[in-house]
Amino acid sequence: MSHCLWSLPHWLGQKGFLWLLHVVGSAPPAAKRMLRLIQSRVMLPGWRRECWTKSLAKADFRLPTPSYVPADGSTKYSAPSEPEVNDAAANEELGSIEEDTLAGLKKMGCFGLQVPEQLGGLGLSNTQYARLVEVLGTHDLGVGIILGAHQSIGLKGLLLFGTQSQKEKYLPRLARGENYAAYCLTEASSGSNAASLQTVAECSPCGSFYTLSGSKMWISNGGTADIFTVFARTPIKDVTTGEVKDPISAFVVERGFGGVSSGPPEKKMGIRCSNTAEVHFDGVKVPAENLLGGLGQGFKVAMDILNNGRFGMASALAGTMRGVLGKAVQHAANRKQFGSSLASFGAIQEKLARMAMLLYVTEAMAYVLSANLDSKVANYKLEAAISKIFASEAAWSVTDEVIQVLGAMGYMKDTGVERVLRDLRVFRIFEGTNDILRLYVALTGIEHAEKELQGLQKLRLGPEALCKEVGRRAMRKVGIPTGLTLQGMVHPELEESAALVTKAIDLFGEAIETLLLTHGSAVADKQFHLKRVADSAIDIYAMTVTLSRASRTLSLGQPTAQHEKLLCQTWCREASQRVRTSLREATSSKGEESFASMKLISDALVKNGGAVAAHPLGF
């Protein structure tokens, strides 16, 4: 199957995005070699081909028509004339998916989208899966969560690490929806810190089974699942030294083993039709053959599942944005105020334009990532983390602004947008909170840059090489470009935007170098600085995928090419300014003063147990 080889990000997926930022920002010879390689990628015939070579449609499967656009062009958001298969509002009231909807999803094979066909699934590629969950995201995020918890993380461990016998035993019934799957990692004492698990699985003296005990919390599908991927500590005694170690291991656990129970459904802000509950394991005897991925490999299994599962989140949220944006556009075009349509007012035009840009970038990120996964790119963790952060925050921003455009109508239940906003809030928390992922994004790039800088410092540079290095750094300090260019890598109409990307990368390299020289290894604890480094990296990555997507559209001469050029140019212009501001804050004395003040304010709040400032009325 061919994929969207969108030049820049396709190559980035293979080589690592922040490696690009550092190399382009600080090592011109290597950067030029890299740019030549990108150019050769751009010229591949595959880059000019369309994304799809296989249809999503099966004999009994059709993607539904979005219901958010009123047939008569009015601002009334009632149900369309054709009956809906899924009623998101009814699901929320019910606290679960209606039985008819579940039956239809099972019939269409939606519980085994990526399970191989020979094991009863549809065998979709990552790109096909992304497109389908985008449709789900347009209609009902609650349904998306149930299906996602089941297969994006619940059974994903079996797909990635399962033995053939494990796959043959469990995947067919999971693909048919006879059993639901759940992913059991989080505990009361270990949220983002997965390494602090307390659940234990002790091997029996005979070695034939493990006794599993512990509790997991906030588990999606926790009360409805029959098959769980469970992570637990596995004590191992070294027969030579007597030392006991307890690495994390992963297990496939059936509710039918006995000793598995679930708490009542959690009462949540959103995604109320999806079941979230505690799951308790009380002396569960798990056969040794249900060890997943090998003894002591649980942390790797857990992280690989989460990293692999994140790509679908970006596409689902792109679908959500596309759906609610349609409502805002329809309302703005038809609602009259002061004798004119809302769409004629600059304040509304700015909102709609920003929403369109956020959707455009999110879609680009989603399908670049899925294409790289389909191309068997080895390392995609960074791009997956960036996509998850960006998509979850973009979708929240877009939906919030849609409510603002709709006004009081948007605040009411009938439009369904307030439900979408509540459903969206959790996406910035689960599968790795955005705060933790930002630290990961920043530290991954800094770690590589630190190694490069240490290597440079160890070199015995001759006078000529030393002068070149000093000159290059001096040029960057005074704002003179270091000669790097993307000219020829993007469509000629986007060369100005490409220049903004290379300038941003130059600034990024300079900032990372400054932080390392100033703080050394202690930079790992400078979270005020790391947040701004991560924000810059995310913005630069967003610029590259947008540039690449628009270049492709222009090269193919597609009808929307000029509109996409506008989206790309506007995004790059504003993102480059944000990068400049973020990096200045991370490296300047003014930024240091601001960070120190915020730390003092926070410390005072914690010490006081709340707000410190006296009430303005004095009582």
Coordinates of C-alpha atoms in Angstrom, one line a residue:
M1 CA 0.0 0.0 0.0
S2 CA 1.3 3.5 -0.8
H3 CA 1.0 6.3 1.7
C4 CA 1.1 10.1 1.8
L5 CA 4.8 10.6 1.7
W6 CA 4.5 14.2 2.7
S7 CA 8.2 15.0 2.2
L8 CA 9.5 16.7 5.3
P9 CA 7.5 14.9 8.1
H10 CA 7.9 11.5 6.3
W11 CA 11.6 11.9 6.6
L12 CA 11.4 13.3 10.1
G13 CA 9.4 10.2 11.1
Q14 CA 12.4 8.0 10.1
K15 CA 15.2 10.1 11.6
G16 CA 13.6 11.8 14.6
F17 CA 12.1 15.3 14.7
L18 CA 14.1 16.9 17.5
W19 CA 17.3 15.5 16.0
L20 CA 16.4 17.6 13.0
L21 CA 15.8 20.7 15.1
H22 CA 19.3 20.3 16.7
V23 CA 21.2 19.4 13.6
V24 CA 19.7 22.1 11.5
G25 CA 20.0 24.6 14.3
S26 CA 23.7 23.9 15.1
A27 CA 25.6 21.9 12.5
P28 CA 25.4 23.3 9.0
P29 CA 27.3 20.5 7.2
A30 CA 25.1 17.8 8.6
A31 CA 22.0 19.9 8.1
K32 CA 22.9 20.3 4.4
R33 CA 23.3 16.6 4.0
M34 CA 20.0 16.1 5.7
L35 CA 18.3 18.7 3.4
R36 CA 19.7 16.9 0.3
L37 CA 18.2 13.7 1.6
I38 CA 14.8 15.4 2.1
Q39 CA 15.0 16.7 -1.4
S40 CA 15.5 13.2 -2.8
R41 CA 12.5 12.0 -0.8
V42 CA 10.4 14.8 -2.2
M43 CA 11.2 13.6 -5.8
L44 CA 10.0 10.1 -5.1
P45 CA 7.0 9.2 -7.3
G46 CA 5.2 8.0 -4.3
W47 CA 5.0 11.6 -2.9
R48 CA 2.9 12.5 -5.9
R49 CA 0.4 9.7 -5.4
E50 CA -2.8 9.8 -3.5
C51 CA -3.0 8.3 0.0
W52 CA -5.4 5.5 -0.6
T53 CA -5.0 2.4 -2.7
K54 CA -7.5 0.3 -0.9
S55 CA -11.1 1.3 0.1
L56 CA -12.3 1.4 3.6
A57 CA -15.6 0.1 2.5
K58 CA -16.5 -3.6 3.1
A59 CA -19.6 -5.3 1.7
D60 CA -21.7 -4.3 4.8
F61 CA -19.7 -1.2 5.9
R62 CA -20.3 2.4 5.0
L63 CA -19.1 5.6 6.6
P64 CA -22.1 7.6 7.7
T65 CA -22.9 11.1 6.4
P66 CA -22.0 13.8 9.0
S67 CA -25.1 15.1 10.7
Y68 CA -23.8 18.4 11.8
V69 CA -24.7 20.4 8.6
P70 CA -28.4 21.3 8.5
A71 CA -30.0 20.2 5.2
D72 CA -31.8 23.5 4.6
G73 CA -28.8 25.7 5.5
S74 CA -30.7 27.1 8.6
T75 CA -29.3 27.3 12.1
K76 CA -31.6 24.7 13.5
Y77 CA -29.6 21.7 14.7
S78 CA -32.3 19.1 14.9
A79 CA -31.8 15.5 13.8
P80 CA -31.7 15.0 10.0
S81 CA -34.6 13.4 8.1
E82 CA -32.8 10.0 7.9
P83 CA -32.7 8.1 11.2
E84 CA -29.4 8.1 13.0
V85 CA -27.7 4.9 13.8
N86 CA -26.1 6.4 16.9
D87 CA -27.7 9.0 19.2
A88 CA -24.9 10.6 21.3
A89 CA -27.3 12.5 23.6
A90 CA -29.2 9.3 24.3
N91 CA -26.0 7.4 25.0
E92 CA -25.1 10.0 27.6
E93 CA -28.4 9.9 29.3
L94 CA -28.3 6.1 29.3
G95 CA -24.7 6.0 30.6
S96 CA -23.8 3.4 27.9
I97 CA -24.2 2.8 24.2
E98 CA -27.6 1.8 23.1
E99 CA -27.9 -1.9 22.3
D100 CA -28.8 -1.4 18.6
T101 CA -25.8 0.8 18.1
L102 CA -23.5 -1.8 19.7
A103 CA -25.0 -4.5 17.5
G104 CA -24.4 -2.4 14.5
L105 CA -20.8 -1.7 15.5
K106 CA -20.1 -5.4 16.0
K107 CA -21.7 -6.3 12.7
M108 CA -19.5 -3.8 10.9
G109 CA -16.4 -5.2 12.5
C110 CA -15.6 -2.1 14.5
F111 CA -14.3 -4.1 17.5
G112 CA -11.4 -5.6 15.5
L113 CA -10.4 -2.8 13.1
Q114 CA -6.7 -3.7 13.1
V115 CA -6.9 -7.3 14.1
P116 CA -5.7 -9.4 11.1
E117 CA -8.4 -10.8 8.9
Q118 CA -7.3 -14.4 9.5
L119 CA -8.0 -13.8 13.2
G120 CA -11.5 -12.4 12.6
G121 CA -10.7 -8.7 12.2
L122 CA -10.8 -6.2 9.3
G123 CA -7.0 -5.9 9.1
L124 CA -7.0 -2.2 8.5
S125 CA -3.8 -0.3 8.1
N126 CA -2.9 2.5 10.5
T127 CA -4.0 5.1 8.0
Q128 CA -7.3 3.4 7.4
Y129 CA -7.9 3.0 11.1
A130 CA -7.1 6.7 11.6
R131 CA -9.7 7.7 8.9
L132 CA -12.4 5.6 10.5
V133 CA -11.8 6.9 14.1
E134 CA -11.9 10.4 12.6
V135 CA -15.5 9.7 11.6
L136 CA -16.2 8.4 15.1
G137 CA -14.8 11.5 16.6
T138 CA -17.1 13.6 14.4
H139 CA -20.2 11.9 15.8
D140 CA -19.6 10.7 19.4
L141 CA -16.4 10.7 21.4
G142 CA -18.0 8.5 24.0
V143 CA -18.4 5.7 21.5
G144 CA -14.8 6.4 20.3
I145 CA -13.5 6.0 23.8
I146 CA -15.2 2.6 24.2
L147 CA -13.8 1.3 21.0
G148 CA -10.4 3.0 21.5
A149 CA -10.0 1.6 25.1
H150 CA -10.9 -1.8 23.6
Q151 CA -8.5 -1.9 20.7
S152 CA -6.2 1.1 20.7
I153 CA -4.8 0.1 24.1
G154 CA -6.9 -2.8 25.5
L155 CA -6.0 -5.5 23.0
K156 CA -3.0 -3.6 21.4
G157 CA -0.6 -5.5 23.6
L158 CA -1.7 -8.7 22.1
L159 CA -1.2 -7.3 18.6
L160 CA 2.3 -5.9 19.4
F161 CA 3.7 -8.5 21.8
G162 CA 1.4 -11.5 21.9
T163 CA 2.6 -15.0 21.0
Q164 CA 0.8 -16.8 18.2
S165 CA -1.1 -18.9 20.6
Q166 CA -2.2 -15.9 22.7
K167 CA -3.4 -14.1 19.5
E168 CA -5.3 -17.2 18.3
K169 CA -6.9 -17.6 21.7
Y170 CA -8.1 -14.1 22.4
L171 CA -8.2 -11.9 19.3
P172 CA -11.0 -13.6 17.4
R173 CA -13.5 -13.1 20.2
L174 CA -12.3 -9.6 20.9
A175 CA -12.6 -8.7 17.2
R176 CA -16.2 -10.0 17.2
G177 CA -17.0 -7.9 20.2
E178 CA -17.9 -11.0 22.2
N179 CA -15.5 -9.8 24.9
Y180 CA -14.3 -6.3 25.7
A181 CA -10.7 -5.4 26.5
A182 CA -9.3 -3.0 29.0
Y183 CA -5.8 -1.6 29.7
C184 CA -5.0 -1.7 33.5
L185 CA -2.0 0.5 34.4
T186 CA -3.0 3.4 36.6
E187 CA -3.1 3.0 40.4
A188 CA -3.9 5.4 43.3
S189 CA -0.2 5.8 43.9
S190 CA 1.0 5.8 40.3
G191 CA -0.7 8.2 37.8
S192 CA 1.9 9.6 35.4
N193 CA 4.7 7.8 37.3
A194 CA 4.0 4.3 36.0
A195 CA 7.2 3.0 37.6
S196 CA 5.7 3.2 41.1
L197 CA 3.2 0.4 40.7
Q198 CA 2.1 -1.5 43.8
T199 CA 0.2 -4.4 42.1
V200 CA 2.1 -7.7 42.5
A201 CA 2.2 -10.9 40.6
E202 CA 4.1 -13.7 42.4
C203 CA 5.2 -16.8 40.5
S204 CA 4.2 -20.1 42.0
P205 CA 6.9 -22.5 43.2
C206 CA 6.1 -24.8 40.3
G207 CA 6.3 -21.9 37.8
S208 CA 3.0 -22.7 36.2
F209 CA 1.1 -19.6 37.3
Y210 CA 1.3 -16.2 38.9
T211 CA -0.9 -15.0 41.8
L212 CA -2.0 -11.4 41.0
S213 CA -3.1 -9.0 43.7
G214 CA -3.8 -5.3 43.6
S215 CA -6.2 -2.6 42.3
K216 CA -6.3 -0.4 39.3
M217 CA -8.3 2.8 39.0
W218 CA -10.0 5.0 36.3
I219 CA -9.9 2.1 33.9
S220 CA -11.9 2.6 30.7
N221 CA -14.2 -0.4 30.1
G222 CA -13.2 -1.5 33.6
G223 CA -16.7 -2.6 34.5
T224 CA -17.5 -4.2 31.2
A225 CA -14.3 -5.8 30.0
D226 CA -13.7 -9.6 30.2
I227 CA -10.0 -9.5 29.1
F228 CA -7.5 -7.2 30.7
T229 CA -3.9 -6.2 29.9
V230 CA -2.6 -5.8 33.5
F231 CA 0.8 -4.5 34.7
A232 CA 2.3 -5.7 37.9
R233 CA 5.5 -6.1 39.8
T234 CA 7.0 -9.6 39.5
P235 CA 9.5 -10.3 42.4
I236 CA 12.5 -12.3 41.2
K237 CA 15.2 -13.6 43.6
D238 CA 18.8 -13.9 42.4
V239 CA 19.8 -17.4 43.5
T240 CA 23.4 -16.3 43.7
T241 CA 23.2 -13.1 45.7
G242 CA 19.8 -13.6 47.3
E243 CA 18.8 -10.1 46.1
V244 CA 15.1 -9.7 45.2
K245 CA 14.2 -7.4 42.3
D246 CA 10.7 -6.7 41.2
P247 CA 10.5 -5.5 37.6
I248 CA 7.2 -4.7 36.0
S249 CA 5.7 -7.4 33.8
A250 CA 2.5 -7.5 31.7
F251 CA -0.2 -10.2 31.8
V252 CA -3.3 -11.1 29.9
V253 CA -6.0 -11.6 32.6
E254 CA -9.5 -13.0 32.1
R255 CA -12.3 -12.0 34.4
G256 CA -13.3 -15.7 34.3
F257 CA -10.1 -16.6 36.2
G258 CA -11.8 -15.7 39.4
G259 CA -10.8 -13.0 41.9
V260 CA -11.5 -10.2 39.4
S261 CA -14.1 -7.6 40.4
S262 CA -15.0 -4.1 39.4
G263 CA -16.2 -1.0 41.3
P264 CA -19.3 1.0 40.4
P265 CA -19.1 3.3 37.3
E266 CA -17.3 6.6 38.0
K267 CA -19.4 9.7 37.7
K268 CA -17.5 11.8 35.2
M269 CA -17.5 15.3 33.6
G270 CA -17.8 13.9 30.1
I271 CA -17.7 10.7 28.0
R272 CA -20.4 9.5 30.3
C273 CA -21.6 6.6 28.0
S274 CA -18.2 4.9 28.4
N275 CA -17.7 2.8 31.5
T276 CA -14.9 3.9 33.8
A277 CA -14.3 1.9 37.0
E278 CA -11.8 0.5 39.4
V279 CA -10.7 -3.1 38.8
H280 CA -9.6 -5.3 41.7
F281 CA -7.5 -8.4 41.5
D282 CA -7.6 -10.5 44.6
G283 CA -5.3 -13.5 44.4
V284 CA -6.0 -14.1 40.7
K285 CA -4.3 -17.2 39.4
V286 CA -2.9 -16.2 36.0
P287 CA -1.4 -19.0 33.8
A288 CA 2.3 -18.5 33.1
E289 CA 1.6 -18.7 29.4
N290 CA -0.4 -15.4 29.8
L291 CA 2.8 -13.4 30.5
L292 CA 2.9 -10.8 27.7
G293 CA 6.1 -9.7 26.2
G294 CA 8.5 -11.5 28.5
L295 CA 9.3 -11.4 32.2
G296 CA 10.3 -7.9 33.4
Q297 CA 9.4 -6.3 30.1
G298 CA 6.1 -4.7 31.3
F299 CA 7.3 -1.1 31.3
K300 CA 8.3 -1.4 27.7
V301 CA 5.0 -3.1 26.8
A302 CA 3.0 -0.4 28.6
M303 CA 4.8 2.5 26.9
D304 CA 4.8 0.9 23.5
I305 CA 1.1 0.4 23.7
L306 CA 0.5 4.0 24.7
N307 CA 2.8 5.4 22.1
N308 CA 1.3 3.2 19.4
G309 CA -2.3 4.1 20.5
R310 CA -1.8 7.9 20.5
F311 CA -1.9 8.2 16.7
G312 CA -5.6 7.5 16.6
M313 CA -6.3 10.3 19.1
A314 CA -5.2 13.0 16.7
S315 CA -7.4 11.8 13.9
A316 CA -10.4 11.3 16.2
L317 CA -10.1 14.9 17.5
A318 CA -9.6 16.2 13.9
G319 CA -13.0 14.6 13.2
T320 CA -14.5 16.4 16.3
M321 CA -13.1 19.7 15.2
R322 CA -14.4 19.3 11.6
G323 CA -17.9 18.5 13.0
V324 CA -18.2 21.4 15.4
L325 CA -16.5 23.9 13.0
G326 CA -19.3 23.0 10.5
K327 CA -21.9 24.2 13.1
A328 CA -20.0 27.4 13.7
V329 CA -19.8 28.2 10.0
Q330 CA -23.5 27.5 9.4
H331 CA -24.5 29.7 12.3
A332 CA -22.2 32.5 11.4
A333 CA -23.4 32.5 7.8
N334 CA -27.1 32.5 8.6
R335 CA -27.4 34.4 11.9
K336 CA -28.1 38.2 11.4
Q337 CA -27.0 40.8 13.9
F338 CA -27.1 44.6 13.3
G339 CA -28.4 43.9 9.8
S340 CA -25.4 41.8 8.8
S341 CA -24.5 38.1 9.0
L342 CA -22.1 37.2 11.8
A343 CA -19.7 36.0 9.2
S344 CA -19.1 39.5 8.0
F345 CA -17.7 40.7 11.4
G346 CA -13.9 40.7 11.8
A347 CA -14.0 39.2 15.3
I348 CA -16.0 36.2 14.0
Q349 CA -13.8 35.9 10.9
E350 CA -10.7 35.6 13.1
K351 CA -12.3 32.9 15.2
L352 CA -13.3 30.9 12.1
A353 CA -9.9 31.3 10.5
R354 CA -8.0 30.1 13.6
M355 CA -10.3 27.1 14.0
A356 CA -9.7 26.2 10.4
M357 CA -5.9 26.4 10.9
L358 CA -6.0 24.2 14.0
L359 CA -8.0 21.6 12.1
Y360 CA -5.7 21.7 9.2
V361 CA -2.6 21.2 11.3
T362 CA -4.2 18.4 13.3
E363 CA -5.2 16.5 10.2
A364 CA -1.7 16.9 8.8
M365 CA -0.1 15.6 12.0
A366 CA -2.6 12.7 12.2
Y367 CA -2.0 11.3 8.8
V368 CA 1.8 11.9 8.7
L369 CA 2.0 9.8 11.8
S370 CA -0.3 7.0 10.5
A371 CA 1.7 6.9 7.2
N372 CA 5.0 6.6 9.1
L373 CA 3.5 3.8 11.2
D374 CA 2.4 2.0 8.0
S375 CA 5.9 2.5 6.6
K376 CA 7.2 0.6 9.7
V377 CA 9.2 3.6 10.9
A378 CA 11.0 2.4 14.0
N379 CA 10.9 5.5 16.2
Y380 CA 7.7 7.6 16.2
K381 CA 7.3 8.2 19.9
L382 CA 8.2 11.9 19.8
E383 CA 5.8 12.6 16.9
A384 CA 3.0 10.7 18.6
A385 CA 3.5 12.7 21.8
I386 CA 3.5 16.0 19.9
S387 CA 0.4 15.0 18.0
K388 CA -1.5 14.0 21.2
I389 CA -0.6 17.3 22.9
F390 CA -1.5 19.5 19.9
A391 CA -4.7 17.7 18.9
S392 CA -6.1 17.6 22.5
E393 CA -5.5 21.3 23.0
A394 CA -6.5 22.3 19.5
A395 CA -9.8 20.5 19.8
W396 CA -10.6 22.1 23.2
S397 CA -9.8 25.5 21.8
V398 CA -11.9 25.0 18.7
T399 CA -14.9 23.7 20.5
D400 CA -14.8 26.4 23.1
E401 CA -14.7 29.0 20.3
V402 CA -17.6 27.3 18.5
I403 CA -19.7 27.8 21.6
Q404 CA -18.7 31.4 21.6
V405 CA -19.7 31.9 18.0
L406 CA -23.1 30.1 18.7
G407 CA -23.6 32.3 21.8
A408 CA -26.4 31.2 24.1
M409 CA -27.5 28.6 21.6
G410 CA -24.1 26.9 22.0
Y411 CA -24.4 26.7 25.7
M412 CA -27.7 24.8 25.4
K413 CA -27.9 21.1 25.2
D414 CA -29.8 20.9 21.9
T415 CA -26.8 21.8 19.7
G416 CA -24.7 19.1 21.4
V417 CA -21.6 21.2 21.5
E418 CA -21.5 21.6 25.3
R419 CA -21.4 17.8 25.5
V420 CA -18.5 17.7 23.1
L421 CA -16.6 20.2 25.2
R422 CA -17.1 18.1 28.3
D423 CA -16.1 15.0 26.5
L424 CA -12.9 16.7 25.2
R425 CA -11.5 17.7 28.6
V426 CA -10.2 14.3 29.4
F427 CA -8.0 14.0 26.3
R428 CA -5.4 16.4 27.9
I429 CA -5.2 14.0 30.9
F430 CA -5.3 10.4 29.9
E431 CA -2.7 8.3 27.9
G432 CA -0.1 10.6 29.4
T433 CA -0.9 14.1 30.7
N434 CA 0.1 16.9 28.3
D435 CA 2.3 18.3 31.1
I436 CA 4.4 15.1 31.4
L437 CA 4.5 14.7 27.6
R438 CA 5.8 18.3 27.2
L439 CA 8.7 17.4 29.5
Y440 CA 9.3 14.3 27.4
V441 CA 9.3 16.3 24.2
A442 CA 11.8 18.9 25.6
L443 CA 14.1 16.5 27.3
T444 CA 14.4 14.1 24.4
G445 CA 15.7 16.9 22.2
I446 CA 18.0 18.4 24.9
E447 CA 19.4 15.0 25.7
H448 CA 20.6 14.5 22.1
A449 CA 21.8 18.1 21.8
E450 CA 23.8 17.7 25.0
K451 CA 25.6 14.6 23.6
E452 CA 26.3 16.5 20.4
L453 CA 27.6 19.5 22.3
Q454 CA 29.8 17.3 24.5
G455 CA 31.2 15.7 21.4
L456 CA 32.0 19.1 19.9
Q457 CA 33.7 20.2 23.1
K458 CA 36.0 17.2 23.1
L459 CA 37.2 17.8 19.5
R460 CA 40.5 19.5 19.1
L461 CA 39.5 22.0 16.5
G462 CA 42.1 23.5 14.3
P463 CA 42.3 27.3 13.8
E464 CA 40.2 27.3 10.6
A465 CA 37.5 25.0 12.0
L466 CA 37.4 27.0 15.2
C467 CA 37.0 30.3 13.4
K468 CA 34.1 28.8 11.3
E469 CA 32.4 27.6 14.5
V470 CA 32.8 30.9 16.3
G471 CA 31.7 32.8 13.2
R472 CA 28.6 30.6 12.8
R473 CA 27.5 31.2 16.3
A474 CA 28.2 34.9 16.1
M475 CA 26.0 35.1 13.0
R476 CA 23.1 33.4 14.8
K477 CA 23.5 35.8 17.8
V478 CA 23.0 38.8 15.6
G479 CA 20.2 37.2 13.6
I480 CA 22.1 36.5 10.4
P481 CA 20.9 33.2 8.8
T482 CA 23.5 30.4 8.8
G483 CA 22.9 29.6 5.2
L484 CA 20.4 26.7 5.7
T485 CA 17.5 26.7 3.3
L486 CA 14.5 24.6 2.3
Q487 CA 14.4 26.1 -1.1
G488 CA 13.6 23.4 -3.6
M489 CA 12.1 21.1 -0.9
V490 CA 8.7 22.8 -0.8
H491 CA 6.5 24.3 -3.5
P492 CA 7.9 27.6 -4.8
E493 CA 4.8 29.5 -3.6
L494 CA 5.6 28.5 0.0
E495 CA 9.3 29.4 0.1
E496 CA 8.7 32.4 2.3
S497 CA 7.0 30.1 4.8
A498 CA 9.8 27.6 4.5
A499 CA 12.3 30.4 5.4
L500 CA 10.3 31.0 8.6
V501 CA 10.8 27.3 9.5
T502 CA 14.5 27.4 9.0
K503 CA 14.8 30.6 11.0
A504 CA 12.8 29.1 13.8
I505 CA 15.1 26.0 13.8
D506 CA 18.1 28.3 13.9
L507 CA 16.7 30.0 17.0
F508 CA 15.8 26.7 18.6
G509 CA 19.3 25.4 18.2
E510 CA 20.8 28.6 19.7
A511 CA 18.3 28.4 22.7
I512 CA 19.1 24.8 23.4
E513 CA 22.8 25.5 23.3
T514 CA 22.4 28.5 25.6
L515 CA 20.4 26.5 28.1
L516 CA 23.0 23.7 28.2
L517 CA 25.9 26.0 28.6
T518 CA 24.0 27.9 31.3
H519 CA 22.5 25.1 33.3
G520 CA 24.4 21.9 32.2
S521 CA 22.7 18.7 33.3
A522 CA 20.6 20.6 35.8
V523 CA 18.4 21.8 32.8
A524 CA 16.4 18.6 33.3
D525 CA 14.9 20.2 36.4
K526 CA 14.2 23.5 34.8
Q527 CA 10.5 22.9 34.1
F528 CA 9.7 26.6 33.4
H529 CA 12.3 26.5 30.6
L530 CA 11.4 23.0 29.4
K531 CA 7.8 23.9 28.8
R532 CA 8.8 26.8 26.5
V533 CA 11.3 24.5 24.7
A534 CA 8.5 22.0 24.2
D535 CA 6.1 24.6 23.0
S536 CA 8.7 25.8 20.4
A537 CA 9.3 22.2 19.2
I538 CA 5.6 21.6 18.9
D539 CA 5.1 24.8 16.9
I540 CA 8.1 24.0 14.6
Y541 CA 6.8 20.5 14.0
A542 CA 3.3 21.9 13.2
M543 CA 5.0 24.3 10.7
T544 CA 6.8 21.4 8.9
V545 CA 3.7 19.2 8.5
T546 CA 1.6 22.1 7.4
L547 CA 4.2 23.2 4.9
S548 CA 4.5 19.7 3.6
R549 CA 0.8 19.1 3.3
A550 CA 0.2 22.4 1.5
S551 CA 3.2 21.8 -0.8
R552 CA 1.7 18.5 -1.8
T553 CA -1.7 20.0 -2.5
L554 CA -0.2 22.8 -4.6
S555 CA 2.0 20.3 -6.6
L556 CA -1.0 18.2 -7.4
G557 CA -3.0 21.2 -8.4
Q558 CA -6.0 20.3 -6.2
P559 CA -9.0 22.6 -6.2
T560 CA -8.4 23.7 -2.6
A561 CA -4.7 24.4 -3.1
Q562 CA -4.9 28.2 -2.8
H563 CA -7.0 28.0 0.3
E564 CA -4.5 25.6 1.8
K565 CA -1.7 27.9 0.9
L566 CA -3.4 30.6 2.9
L567 CA -3.8 28.3 5.9
C568 CA -0.2 27.3 5.7
Q569 CA 1.2 30.8 5.3
T570 CA -0.9 32.2 8.1
W571 CA 0.0 29.4 10.4
C572 CA 3.7 29.6 9.8
R573 CA 3.7 33.4 10.2
E574 CA 2.1 33.2 13.6
A575 CA 3.8 30.1 14.8
S576 CA 7.3 31.6 14.0
Q577 CA 6.4 34.5 16.3
R578 CA 5.3 32.2 19.1
V579 CA 8.6 30.3 18.7
R580 CA 10.6 33.5 19.0
T581 CA 8.7 34.6 22.1
S582 CA 8.9 31.2 23.8
L583 CA 12.6 30.8 23.3
R584 CA 13.3 34.3 24.4
E585 CA 11.4 33.6 27.6
A586 CA 13.4 30.4 28.1
T587 CA 16.8 32.0 27.7
S588 CA 16.6 35.7 28.8
S589 CA 17.1 37.3 32.2
K590 CA 13.6 38.7 32.1
G591 CA 12.3 35.2 31.7
E592 CA 14.4 34.1 34.7
E593 CA 12.9 36.9 36.8
S594 CA 9.4 35.9 35.8
F595 CA 10.0 32.2 36.6
A596 CA 11.5 33.1 40.0
S597 CA 8.4 35.2 40.8
M598 CA 6.0 32.5 39.8
K599 CA 7.8 30.0 42.0
L600 CA 7.6 32.4 45.0
I601 CA 3.9 32.9 44.3
S602 CA 3.3 29.2 44.1
D603 CA 5.3 28.4 47.2
A604 CA 3.3 31.0 49.2
L605 CA 0.0 29.5 48.0
V606 CA 1.1 26.0 49.1
K607 CA 2.3 27.2 52.4
N608 CA -0.9 29.1 53.1
G609 CA -3.2 26.3 51.8
G610 CA -4.8 28.6 49.3
A611 CA -5.0 32.2 48.2
V612 CA -2.6 34.5 50.1
A613 CA -3.7 38.0 49.1
A614 CA -6.1 39.7 51.5
H615 CA -9.7 40.1 50.5
P616 CA -10.2 43.6 48.9
L617 CA -13.0 44.3 51.5
G618 CA -10.7 43.3 54.4
F619 CA -13.0 40.6 55.8

